[in-house]
Amino acid sequence: MRKLNMFLVLGMLLTFAAHGVMGSMRLFGSDAPTLKAAAWACVCFICAHIIVTSVLMLQTLRARRLSGAGYFRDNLMFWARRISGFAILIPLAMHIAVFHPSNAGAFRLSAFTTGRLISQIMLVVFIAFHVLTNIEPMLISFGVKKTKAFSHDIMLVISVVLLAAAAAFAVYYARWAAV
């Protein structure tokens, strides 16, 4: 089940990066395709990832209860990773609600208000925290020996994608505010 999760995470990262870059370009005003298929593939990967990690977390909790030793303070990073993953779900649902096509697939949005901007910036921050805290365990699951070098590369790429997304949300908000 952990190997399945490993491939789900890889698929999630690739489709997220593609959607993030193309969606940012779209919000900046270019005629770039939004890669809707990549976005929905990412949602499918996310749903499967939630199921797999929930099952693994329940197994961990069951083993913890049977052993009688919780060591909560020693496992704070474990809990931070799980909680940050679930925290992404709220702004992700808001993201889907804000950026959905209507009227036969045409790209039309209602006003991009301050609340919507805040929800999208929250999405960027939550994803950043969750991805950055989970890079090393992901690389270890892939069998990478020197995780530091690879994790820095992944952090750089994800940071650029997230920075572009945050900037695109801000520019898009400014364009809506000017109208």
PDB file of C-alpha atoms in Angstrom:
ATOM      1  CA  MET A   1       0.000   0.000   0.000  1.00  0.00           C
ATOM      2  CA  ARG A   2       2.934   2.327   0.669  1.00  0.00           C
ATOM      3  CA  LYS A   3       4.300   1.704  -2.835  1.00  0.00           C
ATOM      4  CA  LEU A   4       0.919   2.620  -4.303  1.00  0.00           C
ATOM      5  CA  ASN A   5       0.972   5.825  -2.263  1.00  0.00           C
ATOM      6  CA  MET A   6       4.448   6.581  -3.579  1.00  0.00           C
ATOM      7  CA  PHE A   7       3.198   6.513  -7.173  1.00  0.00           C
ATOM      8  CA  LEU A   8       0.086   8.488  -6.266  1.00  0.00           C
ATOM      9  CA  VAL A   9       2.275  11.233  -4.793  1.00  0.00           C
ATOM     10  CA  LEU A  10       4.463  11.301  -7.897  1.00  0.00           C
ATOM     11  CA  GLY A  11       1.378  11.587 -10.124  1.00  0.00           C
ATOM     12  CA  MET A  12      -0.009  14.296  -7.867  1.00  0.00           C
ATOM     13  CA  LEU A  13       3.190  16.344  -8.023  1.00  0.00           C
ATOM     14  CA  LEU A  14       3.460  16.106 -11.811  1.00  0.00           C
ATOM     15  CA  THR A  15      -0.160  16.973 -12.520  1.00  0.00           C
ATOM     16  CA  PHE A  16      -0.106  19.706  -9.882  1.00  0.00           C
ATOM     17  CA  ALA A  17       2.963  21.317 -11.443  1.00  0.00           C
ATOM     18  CA  ALA A  18       1.436  21.191 -14.923  1.00  0.00           C
ATOM     19  CA  HIS A  19      -1.883  22.618 -13.740  1.00  0.00           C
ATOM     20  CA  GLY A  20      -0.181  25.229 -11.551  1.00  0.00           C
ATOM     21  CA  VAL A  21       2.018  26.570 -14.340  1.00  0.00           C
ATOM     22  CA  MET A  22      -0.669  26.595 -17.017  1.00  0.00           C
ATOM     23  CA  GLY A  23      -3.333  27.936 -14.671  1.00  0.00           C
ATOM     24  CA  SER A  24      -1.004  30.719 -13.540  1.00  0.00           C
ATOM     25  CA  MET A  25      -0.350  31.686 -17.133  1.00  0.00           C
ATOM     26  CA  ARG A  26      -4.099  31.777 -17.715  1.00  0.00           C
ATOM     27  CA  LEU A  27      -4.659  34.031 -14.703  1.00  0.00           C
ATOM     28  CA  PHE A  28      -1.857  36.327 -15.864  1.00  0.00           C
ATOM     29  CA  GLY A  29      -3.916  36.851 -19.006  1.00  0.00           C
ATOM     30  CA  SER A  30      -2.368  34.562 -21.610  1.00  0.00           C
ATOM     31  CA  ASP A  31      -4.407  32.231 -23.763  1.00  0.00           C
ATOM     32  CA  ALA A  32      -2.698  29.175 -22.302  1.00  0.00           C
ATOM     33  CA  PRO A  33      -4.771  26.035 -21.924  1.00  0.00           C
ATOM     34  CA  THR A  34      -5.691  25.353 -18.301  1.00  0.00           C
ATOM     35  CA  LEU A  35      -4.993  21.636 -18.634  1.00  0.00           C
ATOM     36  CA  LYS A  36      -8.344  20.751 -17.136  1.00  0.00           C
ATOM     37  CA  ALA A  37      -7.521  17.074 -17.646  1.00  0.00           C
ATOM     38  CA  ALA A  38      -4.376  17.506 -15.519  1.00  0.00           C
ATOM     39  CA  ALA A  39      -6.402  19.269 -12.830  1.00  0.00           C
ATOM     40  CA  TRP A  40      -8.981  16.481 -12.644  1.00  0.00           C
ATOM     41  CA  ALA A  41      -6.261  13.823 -12.793  1.00  0.00           C
ATOM     42  CA  CYS A  42      -4.646  15.581  -9.830  1.00  0.00           C
ATOM     43  CA  VAL A  43      -7.987  15.508  -7.993  1.00  0.00           C
ATOM     44  CA  CYS A  44      -8.211  11.747  -8.647  1.00  0.00           C
ATOM     45  CA  PHE A  45      -4.654  11.265  -7.351  1.00  0.00           C
ATOM     46  CA  ILE A  46      -5.537  13.375  -4.297  1.00  0.00           C
ATOM     47  CA  CYS A  47      -8.652  11.305  -3.537  1.00  0.00           C
ATOM     48  CA  ALA A  48      -6.721   8.050  -3.828  1.00  0.00           C
ATOM     49  CA  HIS A  49      -3.890   9.517  -1.713  1.00  0.00           C
ATOM     50  CA  ILE A  50      -6.381  10.513   0.991  1.00  0.00           C
ATOM     51  CA  ILE A  51      -7.818   6.998   1.082  1.00  0.00           C
ATOM     52  CA  VAL A  52      -4.418   5.289   1.210  1.00  0.00           C
ATOM     53  CA  THR A  53      -2.943   7.629   3.830  1.00  0.00           C
ATOM     54  CA  SER A  54      -6.107   7.385   5.942  1.00  0.00           C
ATOM     55  CA  VAL A  55      -5.863   3.589   5.925  1.00  0.00           C
ATOM     56  CA  LEU A  56      -2.156   3.754   6.803  1.00  0.00           C
ATOM     57  CA  MET A  57      -2.848   6.281   9.562  1.00  0.00           C
ATOM     58  CA  LEU A  58      -5.596   4.072  11.022  1.00  0.00           C
ATOM     59  CA  GLN A  59      -3.184   1.128  11.005  1.00  0.00           C
ATOM     60  CA  THR A  60      -0.614   3.282  12.831  1.00  0.00           C
ATOM     61  CA  LEU A  61      -3.182   4.382  15.406  1.00  0.00           C
ATOM     62  CA  ARG A  62      -4.293   0.782  15.936  1.00  0.00           C
ATOM     63  CA  ALA A  63      -0.679  -0.336  16.456  1.00  0.00           C
ATOM     64  CA  ARG A  64      -0.130   2.576  18.832  1.00  0.00           C
ATOM     65  CA  ARG A  65      -3.178   1.611  20.878  1.00  0.00           C
ATOM     66  CA  LEU A  66      -2.150  -2.061  21.004  1.00  0.00           C
ATOM     67  CA  SER A  67       1.392  -1.220  22.095  1.00  0.00           C
ATOM     68  CA  GLY A  68       0.194   1.167  24.785  1.00  0.00           C
ATOM     69  CA  ALA A  69       2.941   3.665  23.931  1.00  0.00           C
ATOM     70  CA  GLY A  70       1.839   6.720  22.017  1.00  0.00           C
ATOM     71  CA  TYR A  71       4.888   8.970  22.170  1.00  0.00           C
ATOM     72  CA  PHE A  72       2.823  11.903  20.917  1.00  0.00           C
ATOM     73  CA  ARG A  73       5.570  14.473  21.588  1.00  0.00           C
ATOM     74  CA  ASP A  74       8.090  12.337  19.705  1.00  0.00           C
ATOM     75  CA  ASN A  75       5.796  12.053  16.704  1.00  0.00           C
ATOM     76  CA  LEU A  76       4.856  15.709  16.218  1.00  0.00           C
ATOM     77  CA  MET A  77       6.153  15.743  12.627  1.00  0.00           C
ATOM     78  CA  PHE A  78       3.987  12.704  11.823  1.00  0.00           C
ATOM     79  CA  TRP A  79       0.927  14.582  13.082  1.00  0.00           C
ATOM     80  CA  ALA A  80       1.923  17.846  11.382  1.00  0.00           C
ATOM     81  CA  ARG A  81       2.114  15.985   8.060  1.00  0.00           C
ATOM     82  CA  ARG A  82      -1.301  14.378   8.532  1.00  0.00           C
ATOM     83  CA  ILE A  83      -3.043  17.521   9.786  1.00  0.00           C
ATOM     84  CA  SER A  84      -1.536  19.702   7.043  1.00  0.00           C
ATOM     85  CA  GLY A  85      -2.754  17.226   4.444  1.00  0.00           C
ATOM     86  CA  PHE A  86      -6.298  17.359   5.741  1.00  0.00           C
ATOM     87  CA  ALA A  87      -6.076  21.155   6.100  1.00  0.00           C
ATOM     88  CA  ILE A  88      -5.495  21.435   2.344  1.00  0.00           C
ATOM     89  CA  LEU A  89      -8.955  20.019   1.664  1.00  0.00           C
ATOM     90  CA  ILE A  90     -10.869  23.164   2.674  1.00  0.00           C
ATOM     91  CA  PRO A  91      -9.061  25.677   0.426  1.00  0.00           C
ATOM     92  CA  LEU A  92      -8.872  23.001  -2.294  1.00  0.00           C
ATOM     93  CA  ALA A  93     -12.663  22.691  -2.271  1.00  0.00           C
ATOM     94  CA  MET A  94     -12.849  26.492  -2.441  1.00  0.00           C
ATOM     95  CA  HIS A  95     -10.386  26.464  -5.367  1.00  0.00           C
ATOM     96  CA  ILE A  96     -12.555  24.017  -7.284  1.00  0.00           C
ATOM     97  CA  ALA A  97     -15.652  26.078  -6.492  1.00  0.00           C
ATOM     98  CA  VAL A  98     -14.018  29.346  -7.608  1.00  0.00           C
ATOM     99  CA  PHE A  99     -12.397  28.076 -10.802  1.00  0.00           C
ATOM    100  CA  HIS A 100     -15.006  25.865 -12.371  1.00  0.00           C
ATOM    101  CA  PRO A 101     -16.337  26.244 -15.895  1.00  0.00           C
ATOM    102  CA  SER A 102     -19.961  27.081 -16.431  1.00  0.00           C
ATOM    103  CA  ASN A 103     -22.240  27.505 -19.441  1.00  0.00           C
ATOM    104  CA  ALA A 104     -21.149  24.574 -21.597  1.00  0.00           C
ATOM    105  CA  GLY A 105     -17.504  24.632 -20.511  1.00  0.00           C
ATOM    106  CA  ALA A 106     -16.852  28.329 -21.074  1.00  0.00           C
ATOM    107  CA  PHE A 107     -14.329  29.853 -18.686  1.00  0.00           C
ATOM    108  CA  ARG A 108     -16.399  32.355 -16.703  1.00  0.00           C
ATOM    109  CA  LEU A 109     -15.994  33.320 -13.085  1.00  0.00           C
ATOM    110  CA  SER A 110     -17.995  35.345 -10.660  1.00  0.00           C
ATOM    111  CA  ALA A 111     -16.221  38.256  -8.990  1.00  0.00           C
ATOM    112  CA  PHE A 112     -12.832  37.327  -7.515  1.00  0.00           C
ATOM    113  CA  THR A 113     -13.316  38.896  -4.096  1.00  0.00           C
ATOM    114  CA  THR A 114     -10.890  39.390  -1.225  1.00  0.00           C
ATOM    115  CA  GLY A 115     -12.242  36.277   0.498  1.00  0.00           C
ATOM    116  CA  ARG A 116     -11.562  34.205  -2.586  1.00  0.00           C
ATOM    117  CA  LEU A 117      -8.048  35.617  -2.845  1.00  0.00           C
ATOM    118  CA  ILE A 118      -7.403  34.714   0.793  1.00  0.00           C
ATOM    119  CA  SER A 119      -8.702  31.176   0.241  1.00  0.00           C
ATOM    120  CA  GLN A 120      -6.375  30.713  -2.731  1.00  0.00           C
ATOM    121  CA  ILE A 121      -3.355  32.088  -0.883  1.00  0.00           C
ATOM    122  CA  MET A 122      -4.229  29.708   1.975  1.00  0.00           C
ATOM    123  CA  LEU A 123      -4.193  26.870  -0.548  1.00  0.00           C
ATOM    124  CA  VAL A 124      -0.702  27.864  -1.703  1.00  0.00           C
ATOM    125  CA  VAL A 125       0.601  28.118   1.876  1.00  0.00           C
ATOM    126  CA  PHE A 126      -0.942  24.816   2.983  1.00  0.00           C
ATOM    127  CA  ILE A 127       0.381  22.989  -0.081  1.00  0.00           C
ATOM    128  CA  ALA A 128       3.830  24.496   0.477  1.00  0.00           C
ATOM    129  CA  PHE A 129       3.927  23.339   4.097  1.00  0.00           C
ATOM    130  CA  HIS A 130       2.597  19.878   3.309  1.00  0.00           C
ATOM    131  CA  VAL A 131       4.907  19.255   0.360  1.00  0.00           C
ATOM    132  CA  LEU A 132       8.002  20.654   2.047  1.00  0.00           C
ATOM    133  CA  THR A 133       7.496  18.556   5.184  1.00  0.00           C
ATOM    134  CA  ASN A 134       6.902  15.415   3.122  1.00  0.00           C
ATOM    135  CA  ILE A 135       9.704  15.624   0.555  1.00  0.00           C
ATOM    136  CA  GLU A 136      12.214  13.614   2.544  1.00  0.00           C
ATOM    137  CA  PRO A 137       9.831  10.734   3.391  1.00  0.00           C
ATOM    138  CA  MET A 138       8.770  10.635  -0.274  1.00  0.00           C
ATOM    139  CA  LEU A 139      12.389  10.391  -1.460  1.00  0.00           C
ATOM    140  CA  ILE A 140      13.139   7.714   1.121  1.00  0.00           C
ATOM    141  CA  SER A 141      10.125   5.712  -0.143  1.00  0.00           C
ATOM    142  CA  PHE A 142      11.611   5.907  -3.656  1.00  0.00           C
ATOM    143  CA  GLY A 143      14.884   4.520  -2.284  1.00  0.00           C
ATOM    144  CA  VAL A 144      16.917   7.686  -2.799  1.00  0.00           C
ATOM    145  CA  LYS A 145      20.112   7.567  -0.729  1.00  0.00           C
ATOM    146  CA  LYS A 146      21.168  11.229  -0.844  1.00  0.00           C
ATOM    147  CA  THR A 147      17.839  12.867  -0.095  1.00  0.00           C
ATOM    148  CA  LYS A 148      19.252  16.320   0.661  1.00  0.00           C
ATOM    149  CA  ALA A 149      20.342  17.080  -2.926  1.00  0.00           C
ATOM    150  CA  PHE A 150      17.099  15.835  -4.475  1.00  0.00           C
ATOM    151  CA  SER A 151      14.924  17.489  -1.852  1.00  0.00           C
ATOM    152  CA  HIS A 152      16.527  20.860  -2.600  1.00  0.00           C
ATOM    153  CA  ASP A 153      15.764  20.420  -6.312  1.00  0.00           C
ATOM    154  CA  ILE A 154      12.153  19.483  -5.613  1.00  0.00           C
ATOM    155  CA  MET A 155      11.768  22.351  -3.143  1.00  0.00           C
ATOM    156  CA  LEU A 156      13.031  24.795  -5.752  1.00  0.00           C
ATOM    157  CA  VAL A 157      10.637  23.566  -8.451  1.00  0.00           C
ATOM    158  CA  ILE A 158       7.619  23.440  -6.131  1.00  0.00           C
ATOM    159  CA  SER A 159       8.494  26.862  -4.687  1.00  0.00           C
ATOM    160  CA  VAL A 160       8.632  28.394  -8.165  1.00  0.00           C
ATOM    161  CA  VAL A 161       5.282  26.849  -9.096  1.00  0.00           C
ATOM    162  CA  LEU A 162       3.695  28.025  -5.828  1.00  0.00           C
ATOM    163  CA  LEU A 163       5.194  31.512  -6.160  1.00  0.00           C
ATOM    164  CA  ALA A 164       3.834  31.762  -9.696  1.00  0.00           C
ATOM    165  CA  ALA A 165       0.420  30.619  -8.474  1.00  0.00           C
ATOM    166  CA  ALA A 166       0.350  33.111  -5.590  1.00  0.00           C
ATOM    167  CA  ALA A 167       1.459  35.924  -7.905  1.00  0.00           C
ATOM    168  CA  ALA A 168      -1.151  34.914 -10.474  1.00  0.00           C
ATOM    169  CA  PHE A 169      -3.897  34.964  -7.843  1.00  0.00           C
ATOM    170  CA  ALA A 170      -2.767  38.429  -6.714  1.00  0.00           C
ATOM    171  CA  VAL A 171      -2.615  39.776 -10.290  1.00  0.00           C
ATOM    172  CA  TYR A 172      -5.991  38.262 -11.091  1.00  0.00           C
ATOM    173  CA  TYR A 173      -7.442  39.830  -7.929  1.00  0.00           C
ATOM    174  CA  ALA A 174      -5.975  43.216  -8.879  1.00  0.00           C
ATOM    175  CA  ARG A 175      -7.533  42.939 -12.334  1.00  0.00           C
ATOM    176  CA  TRP A 176     -10.921  42.127 -10.777  1.00  0.00           C
ATOM    177  CA  ALA A 177     -10.569  44.995  -8.286  1.00  0.00           C
ATOM    178  CA  ALA A 178      -9.865  47.421 -11.147  1.00  0.00           C
ATOM    179  CA  VAL A 179     -13.102  46.480 -12.906  1.00  0.00           C
TER     180      VAL A 179
END
